[in-house]
Coordinates of C-alpha atoms and ligand atoms in Angstrom, one line a residue:
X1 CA 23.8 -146.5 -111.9
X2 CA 23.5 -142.5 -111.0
X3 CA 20.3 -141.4 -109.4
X4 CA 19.6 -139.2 -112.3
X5 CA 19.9 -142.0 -114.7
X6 CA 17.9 -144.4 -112.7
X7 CA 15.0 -141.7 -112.1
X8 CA 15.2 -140.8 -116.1
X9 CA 14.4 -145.0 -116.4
X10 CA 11.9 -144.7 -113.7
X11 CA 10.1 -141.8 -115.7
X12 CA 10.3 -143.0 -119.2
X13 CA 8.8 -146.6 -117.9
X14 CA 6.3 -144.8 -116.0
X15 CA 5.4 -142.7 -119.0
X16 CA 4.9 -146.0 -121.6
X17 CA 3.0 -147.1 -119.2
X18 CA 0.6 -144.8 -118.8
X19 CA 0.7 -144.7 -122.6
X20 CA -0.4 -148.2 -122.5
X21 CA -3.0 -147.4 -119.9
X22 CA -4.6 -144.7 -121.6
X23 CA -5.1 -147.0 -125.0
X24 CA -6.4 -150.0 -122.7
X25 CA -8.5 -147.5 -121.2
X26 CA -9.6 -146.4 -124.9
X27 CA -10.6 -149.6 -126.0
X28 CA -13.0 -150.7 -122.9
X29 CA -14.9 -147.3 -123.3
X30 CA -15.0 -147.7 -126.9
X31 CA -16.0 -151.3 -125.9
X32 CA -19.0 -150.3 -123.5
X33 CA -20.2 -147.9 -125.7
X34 CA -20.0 -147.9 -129.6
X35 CA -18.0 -151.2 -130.7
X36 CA -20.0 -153.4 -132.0
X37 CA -21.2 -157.1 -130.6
X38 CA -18.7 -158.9 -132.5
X39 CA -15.9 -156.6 -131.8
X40 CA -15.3 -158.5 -128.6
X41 CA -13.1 -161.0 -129.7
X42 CA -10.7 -159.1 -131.6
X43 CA -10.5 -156.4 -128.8
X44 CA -9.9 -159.2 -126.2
X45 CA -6.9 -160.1 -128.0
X46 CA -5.7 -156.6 -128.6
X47 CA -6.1 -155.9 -124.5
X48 CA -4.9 -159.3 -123.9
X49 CA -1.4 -158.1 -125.6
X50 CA -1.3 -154.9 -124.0
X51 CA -1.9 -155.9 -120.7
X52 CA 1.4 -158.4 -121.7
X53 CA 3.6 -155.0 -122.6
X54 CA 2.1 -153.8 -119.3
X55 CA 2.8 -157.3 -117.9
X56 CA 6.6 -156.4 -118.8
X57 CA 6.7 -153.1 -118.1
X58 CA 6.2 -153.9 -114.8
X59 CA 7.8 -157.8 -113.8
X60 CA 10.2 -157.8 -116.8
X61 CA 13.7 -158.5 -115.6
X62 CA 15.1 -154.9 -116.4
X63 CA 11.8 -153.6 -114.5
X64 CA 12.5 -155.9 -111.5
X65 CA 16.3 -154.6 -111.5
X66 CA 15.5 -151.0 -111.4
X67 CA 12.7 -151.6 -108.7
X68 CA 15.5 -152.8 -106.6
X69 CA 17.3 -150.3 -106.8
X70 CA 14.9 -147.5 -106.4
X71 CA 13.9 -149.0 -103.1
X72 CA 17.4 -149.1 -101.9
X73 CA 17.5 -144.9 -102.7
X74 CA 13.7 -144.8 -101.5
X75 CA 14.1 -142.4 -98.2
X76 CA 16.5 -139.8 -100.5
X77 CA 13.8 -139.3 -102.8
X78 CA 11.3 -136.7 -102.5
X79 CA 7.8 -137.4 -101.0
X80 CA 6.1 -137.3 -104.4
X81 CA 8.5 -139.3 -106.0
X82 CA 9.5 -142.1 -103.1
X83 CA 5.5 -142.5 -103.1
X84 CA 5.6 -143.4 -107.2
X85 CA 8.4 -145.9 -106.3
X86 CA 6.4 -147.7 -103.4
X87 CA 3.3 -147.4 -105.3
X88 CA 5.0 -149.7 -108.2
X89 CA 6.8 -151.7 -105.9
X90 CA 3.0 -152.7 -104.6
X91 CA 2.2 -153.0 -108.5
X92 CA 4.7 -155.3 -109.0
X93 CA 3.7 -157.6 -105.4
X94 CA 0.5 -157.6 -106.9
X95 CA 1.2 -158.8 -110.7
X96 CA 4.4 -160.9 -110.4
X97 CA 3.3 -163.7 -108.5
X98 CA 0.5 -164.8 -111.6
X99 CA 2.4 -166.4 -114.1
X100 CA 2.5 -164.3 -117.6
X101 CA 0.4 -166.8 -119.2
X102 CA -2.4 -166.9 -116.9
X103 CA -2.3 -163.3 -116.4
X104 CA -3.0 -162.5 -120.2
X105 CA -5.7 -165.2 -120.1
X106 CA -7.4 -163.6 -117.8
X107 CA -7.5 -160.5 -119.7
X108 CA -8.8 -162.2 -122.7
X109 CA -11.6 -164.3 -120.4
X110 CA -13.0 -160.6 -118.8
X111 CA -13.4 -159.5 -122.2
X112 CA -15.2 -162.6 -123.2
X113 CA -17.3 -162.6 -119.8
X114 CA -18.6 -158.8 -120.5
X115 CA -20.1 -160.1 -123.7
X116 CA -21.7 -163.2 -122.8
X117 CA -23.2 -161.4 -120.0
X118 CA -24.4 -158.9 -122.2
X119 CA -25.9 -161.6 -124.3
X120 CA -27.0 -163.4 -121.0
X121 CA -29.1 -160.7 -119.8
X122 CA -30.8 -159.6 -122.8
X123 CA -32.1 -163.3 -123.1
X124 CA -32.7 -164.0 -119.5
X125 CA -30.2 -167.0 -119.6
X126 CA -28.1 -167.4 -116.7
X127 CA -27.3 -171.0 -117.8
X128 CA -25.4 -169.0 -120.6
X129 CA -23.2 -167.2 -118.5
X130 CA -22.7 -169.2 -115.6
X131 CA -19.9 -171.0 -116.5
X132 CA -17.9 -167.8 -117.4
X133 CA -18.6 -167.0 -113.6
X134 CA -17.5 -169.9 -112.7
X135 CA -14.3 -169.2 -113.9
X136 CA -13.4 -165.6 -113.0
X137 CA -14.5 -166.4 -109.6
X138 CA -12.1 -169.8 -109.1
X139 CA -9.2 -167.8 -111.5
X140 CA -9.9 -164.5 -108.6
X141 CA -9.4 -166.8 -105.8
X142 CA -6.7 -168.3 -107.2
X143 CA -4.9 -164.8 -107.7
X144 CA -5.5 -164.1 -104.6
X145 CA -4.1 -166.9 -103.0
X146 CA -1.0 -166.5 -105.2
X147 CA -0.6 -162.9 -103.7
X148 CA -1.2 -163.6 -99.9
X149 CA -1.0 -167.8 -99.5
X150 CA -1.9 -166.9 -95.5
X151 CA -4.6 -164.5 -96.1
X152 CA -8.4 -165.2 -96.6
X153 CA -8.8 -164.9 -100.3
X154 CA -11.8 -162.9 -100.1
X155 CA -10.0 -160.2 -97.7
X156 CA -7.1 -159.9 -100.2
X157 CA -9.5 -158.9 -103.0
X158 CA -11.3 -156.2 -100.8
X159 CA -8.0 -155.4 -99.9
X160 CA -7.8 -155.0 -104.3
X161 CA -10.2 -152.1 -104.5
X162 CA -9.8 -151.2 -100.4
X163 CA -6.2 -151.4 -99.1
X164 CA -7.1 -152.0 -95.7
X165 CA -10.1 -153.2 -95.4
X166 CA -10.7 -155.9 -93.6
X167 CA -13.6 -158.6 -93.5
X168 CA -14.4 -158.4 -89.9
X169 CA -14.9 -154.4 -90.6
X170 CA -17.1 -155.2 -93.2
X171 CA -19.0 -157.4 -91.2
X172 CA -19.1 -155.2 -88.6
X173 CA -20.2 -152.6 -90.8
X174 CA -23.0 -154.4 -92.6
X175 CA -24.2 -155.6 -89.5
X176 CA -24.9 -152.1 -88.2
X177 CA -26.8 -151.1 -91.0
X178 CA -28.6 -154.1 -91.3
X179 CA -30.0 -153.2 -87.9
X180 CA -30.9 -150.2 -88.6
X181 CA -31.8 -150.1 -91.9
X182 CA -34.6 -153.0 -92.4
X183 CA -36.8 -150.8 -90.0
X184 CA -35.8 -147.5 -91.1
X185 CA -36.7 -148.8 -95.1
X186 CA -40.0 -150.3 -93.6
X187 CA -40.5 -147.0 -91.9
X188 CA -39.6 -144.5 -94.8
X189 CA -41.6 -146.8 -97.3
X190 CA -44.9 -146.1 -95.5
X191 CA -44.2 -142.6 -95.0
X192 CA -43.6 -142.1 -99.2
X193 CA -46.4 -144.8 -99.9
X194 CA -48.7 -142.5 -100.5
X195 CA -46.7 -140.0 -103.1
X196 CA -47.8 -139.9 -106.2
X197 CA -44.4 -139.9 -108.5
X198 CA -46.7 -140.1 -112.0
X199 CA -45.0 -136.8 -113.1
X200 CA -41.5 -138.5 -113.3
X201 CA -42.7 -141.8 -114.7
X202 CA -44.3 -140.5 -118.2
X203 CA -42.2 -140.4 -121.6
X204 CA -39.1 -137.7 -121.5
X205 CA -37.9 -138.0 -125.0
X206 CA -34.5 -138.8 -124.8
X207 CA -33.4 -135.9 -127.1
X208 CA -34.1 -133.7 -123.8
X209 CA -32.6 -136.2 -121.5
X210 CA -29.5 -135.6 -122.7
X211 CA -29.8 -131.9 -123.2
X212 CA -30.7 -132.2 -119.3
X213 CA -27.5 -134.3 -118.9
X214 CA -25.4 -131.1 -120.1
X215 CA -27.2 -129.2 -117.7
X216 CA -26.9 -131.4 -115.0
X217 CA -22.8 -131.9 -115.7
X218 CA -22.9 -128.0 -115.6
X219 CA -24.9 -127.3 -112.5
X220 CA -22.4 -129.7 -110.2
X221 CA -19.4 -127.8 -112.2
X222 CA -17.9 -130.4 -114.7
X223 CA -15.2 -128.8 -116.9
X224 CA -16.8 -129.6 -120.7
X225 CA -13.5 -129.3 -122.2
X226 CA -11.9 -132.1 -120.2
X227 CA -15.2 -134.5 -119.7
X228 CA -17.7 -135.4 -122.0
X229 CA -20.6 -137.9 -122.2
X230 CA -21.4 -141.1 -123.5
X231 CA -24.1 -143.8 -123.5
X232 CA -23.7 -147.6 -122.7
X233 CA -25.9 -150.7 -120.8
X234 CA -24.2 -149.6 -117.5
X235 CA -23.1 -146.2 -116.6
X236 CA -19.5 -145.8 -115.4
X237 CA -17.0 -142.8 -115.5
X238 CA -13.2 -144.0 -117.0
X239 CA -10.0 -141.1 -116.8
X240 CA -7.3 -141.5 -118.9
X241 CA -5.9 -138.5 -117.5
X242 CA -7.4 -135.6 -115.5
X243 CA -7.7 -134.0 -119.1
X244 CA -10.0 -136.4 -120.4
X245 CA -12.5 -137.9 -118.3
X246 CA -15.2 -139.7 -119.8
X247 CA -18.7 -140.2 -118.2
X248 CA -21.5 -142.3 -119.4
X249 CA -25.7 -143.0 -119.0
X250 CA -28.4 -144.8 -120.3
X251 CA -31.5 -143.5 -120.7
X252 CA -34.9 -144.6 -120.4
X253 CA -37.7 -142.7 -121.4
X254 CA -40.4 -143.3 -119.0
X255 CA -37.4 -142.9 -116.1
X256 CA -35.8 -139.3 -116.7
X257 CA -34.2 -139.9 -112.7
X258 CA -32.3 -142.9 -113.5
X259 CA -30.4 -141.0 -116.1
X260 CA -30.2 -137.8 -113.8
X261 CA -28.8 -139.8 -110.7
X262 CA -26.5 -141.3 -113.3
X263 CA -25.6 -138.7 -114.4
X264 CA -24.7 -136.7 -111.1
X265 CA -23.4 -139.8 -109.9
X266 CA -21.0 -140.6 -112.4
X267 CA -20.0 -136.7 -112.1
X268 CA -18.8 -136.8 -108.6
X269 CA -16.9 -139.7 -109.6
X270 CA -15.1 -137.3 -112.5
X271 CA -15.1 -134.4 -110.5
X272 CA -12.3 -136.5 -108.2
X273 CA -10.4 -137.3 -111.4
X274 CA -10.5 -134.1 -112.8
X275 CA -9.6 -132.3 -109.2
X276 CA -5.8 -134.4 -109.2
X277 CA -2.8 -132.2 -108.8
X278 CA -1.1 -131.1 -112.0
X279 CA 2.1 -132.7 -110.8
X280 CA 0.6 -136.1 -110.2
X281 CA -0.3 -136.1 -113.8
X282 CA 0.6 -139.2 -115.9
X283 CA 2.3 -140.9 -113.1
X284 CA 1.0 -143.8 -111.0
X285 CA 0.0 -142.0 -108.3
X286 CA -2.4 -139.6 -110.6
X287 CA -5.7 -141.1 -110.2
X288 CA -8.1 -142.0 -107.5
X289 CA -7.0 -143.8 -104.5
X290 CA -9.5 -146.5 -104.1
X291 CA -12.8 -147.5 -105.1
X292 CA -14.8 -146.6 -101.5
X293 CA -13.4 -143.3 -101.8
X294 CA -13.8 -143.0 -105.3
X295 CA -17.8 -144.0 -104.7
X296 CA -17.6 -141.7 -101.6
X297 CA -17.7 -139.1 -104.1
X298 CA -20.2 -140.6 -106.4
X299 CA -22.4 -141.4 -103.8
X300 CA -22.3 -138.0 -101.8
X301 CA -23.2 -136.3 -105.6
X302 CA -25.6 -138.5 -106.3
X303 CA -27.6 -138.7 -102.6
X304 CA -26.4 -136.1 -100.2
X305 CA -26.6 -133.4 -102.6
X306 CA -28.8 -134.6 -105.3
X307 CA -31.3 -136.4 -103.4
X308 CA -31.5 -132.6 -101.2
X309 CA -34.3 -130.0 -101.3
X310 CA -32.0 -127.9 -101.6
X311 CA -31.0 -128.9 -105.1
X312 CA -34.2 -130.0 -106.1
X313 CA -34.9 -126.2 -105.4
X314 CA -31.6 -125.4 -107.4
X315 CA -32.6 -127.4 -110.6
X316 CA -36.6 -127.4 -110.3
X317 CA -37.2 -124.2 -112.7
X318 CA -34.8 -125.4 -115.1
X319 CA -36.9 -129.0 -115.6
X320 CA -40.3 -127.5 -115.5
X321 CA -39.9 -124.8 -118.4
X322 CA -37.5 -127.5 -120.2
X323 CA -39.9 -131.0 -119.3
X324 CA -43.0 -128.9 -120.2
X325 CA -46.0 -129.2 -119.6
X326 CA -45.0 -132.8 -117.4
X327 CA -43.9 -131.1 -114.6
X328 CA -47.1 -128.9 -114.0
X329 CA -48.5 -128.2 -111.1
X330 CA -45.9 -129.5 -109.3
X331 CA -42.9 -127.9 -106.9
X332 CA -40.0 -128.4 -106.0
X333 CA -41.2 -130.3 -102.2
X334 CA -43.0 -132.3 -104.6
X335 CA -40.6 -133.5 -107.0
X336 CA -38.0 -133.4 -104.1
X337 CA -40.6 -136.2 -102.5
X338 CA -40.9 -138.2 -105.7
X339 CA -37.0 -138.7 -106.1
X340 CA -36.7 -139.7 -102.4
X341 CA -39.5 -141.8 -102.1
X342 CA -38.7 -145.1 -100.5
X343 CA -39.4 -148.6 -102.1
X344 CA -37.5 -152.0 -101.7
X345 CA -36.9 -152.3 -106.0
X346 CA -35.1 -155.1 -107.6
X347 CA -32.7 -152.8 -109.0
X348 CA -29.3 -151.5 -107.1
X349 CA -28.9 -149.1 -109.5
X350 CA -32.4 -147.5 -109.0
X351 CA -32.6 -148.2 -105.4
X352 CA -33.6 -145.2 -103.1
X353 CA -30.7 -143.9 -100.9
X354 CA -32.5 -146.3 -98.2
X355 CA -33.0 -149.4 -99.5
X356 CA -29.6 -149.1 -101.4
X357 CA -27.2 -150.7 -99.3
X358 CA -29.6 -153.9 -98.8
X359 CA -28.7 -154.5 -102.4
X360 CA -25.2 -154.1 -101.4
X361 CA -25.3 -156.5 -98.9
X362 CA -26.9 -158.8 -100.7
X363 CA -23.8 -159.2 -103.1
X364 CA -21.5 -159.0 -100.2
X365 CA -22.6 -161.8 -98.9
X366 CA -23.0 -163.7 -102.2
X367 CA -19.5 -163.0 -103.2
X368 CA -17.8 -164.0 -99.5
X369 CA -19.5 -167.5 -100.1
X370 CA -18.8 -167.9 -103.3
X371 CA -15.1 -167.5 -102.6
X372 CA -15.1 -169.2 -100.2
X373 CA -16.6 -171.9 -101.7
X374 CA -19.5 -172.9 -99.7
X375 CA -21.6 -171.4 -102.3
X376 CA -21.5 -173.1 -106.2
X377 CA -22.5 -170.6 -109.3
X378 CA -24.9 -173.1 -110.1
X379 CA -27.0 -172.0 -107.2
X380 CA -26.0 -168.5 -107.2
X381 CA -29.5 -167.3 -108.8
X382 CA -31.7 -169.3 -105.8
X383 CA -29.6 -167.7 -103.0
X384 CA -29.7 -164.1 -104.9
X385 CA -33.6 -164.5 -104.7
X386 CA -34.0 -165.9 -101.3
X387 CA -31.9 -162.8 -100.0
X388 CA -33.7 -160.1 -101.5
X389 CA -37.1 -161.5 -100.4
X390 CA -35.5 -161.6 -96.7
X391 CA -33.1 -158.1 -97.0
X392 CA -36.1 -156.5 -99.3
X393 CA -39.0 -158.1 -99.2
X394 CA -39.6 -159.2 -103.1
X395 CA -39.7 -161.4 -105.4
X396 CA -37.2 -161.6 -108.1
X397 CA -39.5 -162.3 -111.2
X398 CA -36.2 -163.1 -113.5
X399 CA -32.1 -163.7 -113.3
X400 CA -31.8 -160.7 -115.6
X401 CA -33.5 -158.4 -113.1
X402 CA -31.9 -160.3 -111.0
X403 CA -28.3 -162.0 -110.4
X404 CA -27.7 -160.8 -114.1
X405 CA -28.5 -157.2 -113.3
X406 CA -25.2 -155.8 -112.6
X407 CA -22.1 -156.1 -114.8
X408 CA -19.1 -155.9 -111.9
X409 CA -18.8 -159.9 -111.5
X410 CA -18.8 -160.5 -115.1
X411 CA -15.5 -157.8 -115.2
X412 CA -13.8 -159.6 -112.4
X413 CA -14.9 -156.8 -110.1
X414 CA -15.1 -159.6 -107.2
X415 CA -15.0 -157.2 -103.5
X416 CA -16.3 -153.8 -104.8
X417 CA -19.2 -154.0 -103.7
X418 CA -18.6 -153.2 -100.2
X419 CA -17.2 -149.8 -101.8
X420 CA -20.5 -148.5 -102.3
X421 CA -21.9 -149.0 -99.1
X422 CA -18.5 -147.5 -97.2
X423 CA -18.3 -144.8 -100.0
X424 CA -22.1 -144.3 -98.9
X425 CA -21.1 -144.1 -95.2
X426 CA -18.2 -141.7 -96.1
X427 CA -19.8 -139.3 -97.8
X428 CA -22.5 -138.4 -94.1
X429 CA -19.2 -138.1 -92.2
X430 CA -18.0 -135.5 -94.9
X431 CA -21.3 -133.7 -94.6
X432 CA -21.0 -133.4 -91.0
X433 CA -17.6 -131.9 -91.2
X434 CA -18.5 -129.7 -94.0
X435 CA -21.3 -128.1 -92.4
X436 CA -19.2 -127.3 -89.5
X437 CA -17.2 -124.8 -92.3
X438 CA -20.1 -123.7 -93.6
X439 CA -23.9 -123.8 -94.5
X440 CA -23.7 -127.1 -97.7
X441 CA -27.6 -126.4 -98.3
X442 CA -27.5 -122.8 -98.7
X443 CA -24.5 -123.4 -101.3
X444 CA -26.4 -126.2 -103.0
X445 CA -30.0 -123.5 -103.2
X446 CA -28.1 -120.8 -104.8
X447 CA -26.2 -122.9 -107.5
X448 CA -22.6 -122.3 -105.7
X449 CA -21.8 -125.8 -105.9
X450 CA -17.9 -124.6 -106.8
X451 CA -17.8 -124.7 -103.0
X452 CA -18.6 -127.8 -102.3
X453 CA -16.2 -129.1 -104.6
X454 CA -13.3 -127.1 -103.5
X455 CA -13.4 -128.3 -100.1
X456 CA -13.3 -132.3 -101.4
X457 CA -10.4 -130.8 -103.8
X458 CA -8.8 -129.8 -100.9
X459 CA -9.3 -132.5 -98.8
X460 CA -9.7 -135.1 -101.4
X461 CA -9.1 -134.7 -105.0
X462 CA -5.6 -133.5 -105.2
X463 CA -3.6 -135.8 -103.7
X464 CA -4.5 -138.9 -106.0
X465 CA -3.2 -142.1 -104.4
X466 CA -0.7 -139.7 -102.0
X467 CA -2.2 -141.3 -98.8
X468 CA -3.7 -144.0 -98.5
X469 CA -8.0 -144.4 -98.2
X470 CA -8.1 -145.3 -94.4
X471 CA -5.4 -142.7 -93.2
X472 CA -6.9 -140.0 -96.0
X473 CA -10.4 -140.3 -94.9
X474 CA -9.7 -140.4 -91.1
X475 CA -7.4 -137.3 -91.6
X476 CA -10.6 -135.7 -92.8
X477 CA -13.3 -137.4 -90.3
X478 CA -11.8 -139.6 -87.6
X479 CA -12.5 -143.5 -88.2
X480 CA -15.5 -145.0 -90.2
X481 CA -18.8 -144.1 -88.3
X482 CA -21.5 -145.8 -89.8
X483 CA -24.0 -144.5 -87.0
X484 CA -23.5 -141.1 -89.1
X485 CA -24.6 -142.5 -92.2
X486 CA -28.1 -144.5 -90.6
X487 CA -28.7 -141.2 -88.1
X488 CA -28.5 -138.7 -91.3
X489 CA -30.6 -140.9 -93.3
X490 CA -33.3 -141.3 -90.1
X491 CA -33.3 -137.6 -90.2
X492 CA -33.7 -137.3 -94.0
X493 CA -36.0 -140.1 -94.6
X494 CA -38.4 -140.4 -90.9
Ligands
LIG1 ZN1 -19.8 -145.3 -108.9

């Protein structure tokens, strides 16, 4: 076949794909936000025969034939292009070894999983759900074993969300925190013991929650005509393309921060979507590279710059003529010390910037045993507890403030969590390089957050899945450092 013809196949099967992508992508917002309960079933099956058309798309015969021979034309391509074609060839490593069947099964489980889960923690029953996560996790380590028979099973699911990331860097990782971090929680929590945080723990009608969500997405410089705002049980961020981005919160009315950090949160996670190069758009290497970087973002939003004085300063007036009169007599050093005060919590999702990546270590661990089976679901819920009273200190009163809390394992989301503790890590070294540009707090206090984000644009955001995470972020900041991360938050927090 001529090169053009074969790169006109490349780009039309590129470009259903993506089709099929965006209306997969569709259905699990729709899913996670409006849908109703009994919607799962019939959206399982729709997914399910999607992801079989993607299934296709991707190891079909004709798709396996022009794989072949775009990898024997591979080093006359350009850059941008010869990356699409070993980006797919990676795709199809990954998906061809499951069998069709299995693969669509899976699909169809997830969606089942979500719900029952759902269901699961609104009645505090993790008898109801555990034999759902029984099953993704054996069907996860199966898949993984059918993609790399040699590796640890475990490794090649980080290796999923992380390429490159090993277990022994994990645990190399977690141990360091874990050293530093028990003291410097027990530390930080007896310095903020004795602030009074009443004035962020009264009713905020929800009404101006979500007018303060518009603010908030405006403040760190979301583009409103390519990103809106929904609500569901568990805030995430999807992007279909960098056109549409769609975040999400939940709101609580005597907790106006949890929606706030979601909020910001979720934002640093669109901004990266929303920063990828035009030409990148619709093709596979158009999105974010991997999940640690993508929380990288996320994480520095959320803590580095919204947990700072500096942007309490920034959006302090703002919430006290708005919030009136519940933010009286306070400043912004005082609501700055309410949102960083320091308290081992059962929830990861409201953990301080501390105590956070306990939580993530407590799942770590879960999820290496569990694959590697010297842990059984059955006893997941007495192991969850045991660890959180060692890592945190407390008692877990019930499975759905506990083991049930988070909805990643119930989505087959088996080695993310490490993301958010490396994405955590990440984001000090990129304050340390950014501040030897140029002054971050003095951006953040006068509202020009635009600079901020166009250095991470530069660095970051454009170039998609160009490069991959380990040899993008040590272009940036050398290799992983996670004394950075447990000095900065010594400095911050003792
Ligand atoms: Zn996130």
């Amino acid at each position: 076949m001529e090169l053009k013809n074969l790169l006109d196949e490349f780009e039309a099967n590129e470009k259903t794909k993506a089709a099929l992508g965006h209306a997969m992508g569709v259905l699990y917002y729709d899913g996670n936000t409006v849908a109703p309960k009994k919607s799962d079933a019939v959206r399982g099956e729709t997914v399910g025969e999607l992801s079989r058309m993607m299934y296709e798309l991707t190891s079909g015969p004709e798709a396996v034939a022009r794989l072949k021979q775009l990898i024997a034309v591979k080093d006359s391509l350009d850059a941008v292009t010869r990356r699409r074609v070993e980006l797919l060839e990676r795709e199809f490593e990954e998906i061809s070894c499951i069998p069709v069947d299995e693969y669509i099964e899976f699909v169809k489980l997830k969606t089942r999983a979500m719900n029952v889960w759902k269901e699961a923690k609104e009645k505090n029953d993790y008898a109801l759900f555990e034999p759902y996560l029984k099953k993704l996790f054996a069907t996860e380590r199966r898949f993984a074993l059918l993609r790399s028979p040699d590796s640890d099973p475990y490794e090649t699911l980080l290796n999923g969300f992380e390429r490159g990331l090993t277990v022994k860097t994990c645990d190399n990782f977690f141990a360091c925190l874990k050293e530093r971090l028990v003291p410097l929680a027990a530390k930080a929590a007896e310095k903020s013991r004795s602030t009074d945080d009443s004035a962020i723990t009264c009713e905020y009608p929800v009404a101006l929650q979500r007018e303060f969500s518009d603010y908030l997405m405006d403040v760190i410089g979301l583009d409103r005509d390519r990103c809106v705002i929904g609500e569901t049980e568990h805030p995430f961020t999807t992007g279909f393309t960098k056109n549409d981005v769609r975040i999400t919160t939940h709101y609580y009315e005597n907790m106006p921060a949890a929606s706030m950090y979601s909020v910001v949160h979720e934002g640093g996670h669109a901004l990266y979507e929303l920063g990828i190069a035009d030409e990148l758009t619709g093709t596979n290497a158009g999105s974010g590279v991997s999940m640690a970087i993508h929380e990288s973002q996320s994480r520095f939003y959320e803590n580095i710059i919204g947990r700072s004085q500096a942007f309490c300063e920034l959006i302090f007036p703002w919430m006290k003529e708005k919030f009136a009169p519940r933010l009286d007599g306070e400043t912004p050093l005082s609501f700055w010390k309410m949102v960083t005060k320091v308290e081992p919590s059962l929830k990861r999702t409201e953990a301080d910037e501390v105590t956070y990546c306990l939580h993530i270590m407590v799942r770590y661990e879960l999820e290496k045993r569990l694959i590697a089976g010297e842990l059984d679901t059955k006893d997941l819920p007495a192991e969850w507890n045991r660890l959180y009273k060692e890592y945190l200190g407390i008692d877990v009163p019930s499975d759905s403030e506990g083991v049930l809390q988070d909805m990643h394992w119930a989505d087959a989301y088996i080695g993310y969590f490490p993301s958010y503790a490396i994405g955590s890590a990440y984001g000090a070294q990129y304050l340390r390089e950014m501040m030897k540009e140029f002054d971050v707090w003095e951006c953040v206090r006068s509202g020009n957050i635009a600079k901020i984000n166009a250095w991470l644009e530069n660095k970051i955001w454009r170039f998609g899945k160009m490069r991959d995470p380990g040899e993008l972020f040590e272009s940036i900041c050398g290799p992983l450092d996670p004394t950075v991360f447990t000095d900065y938050l010594e400095k911050k927090y003792c």
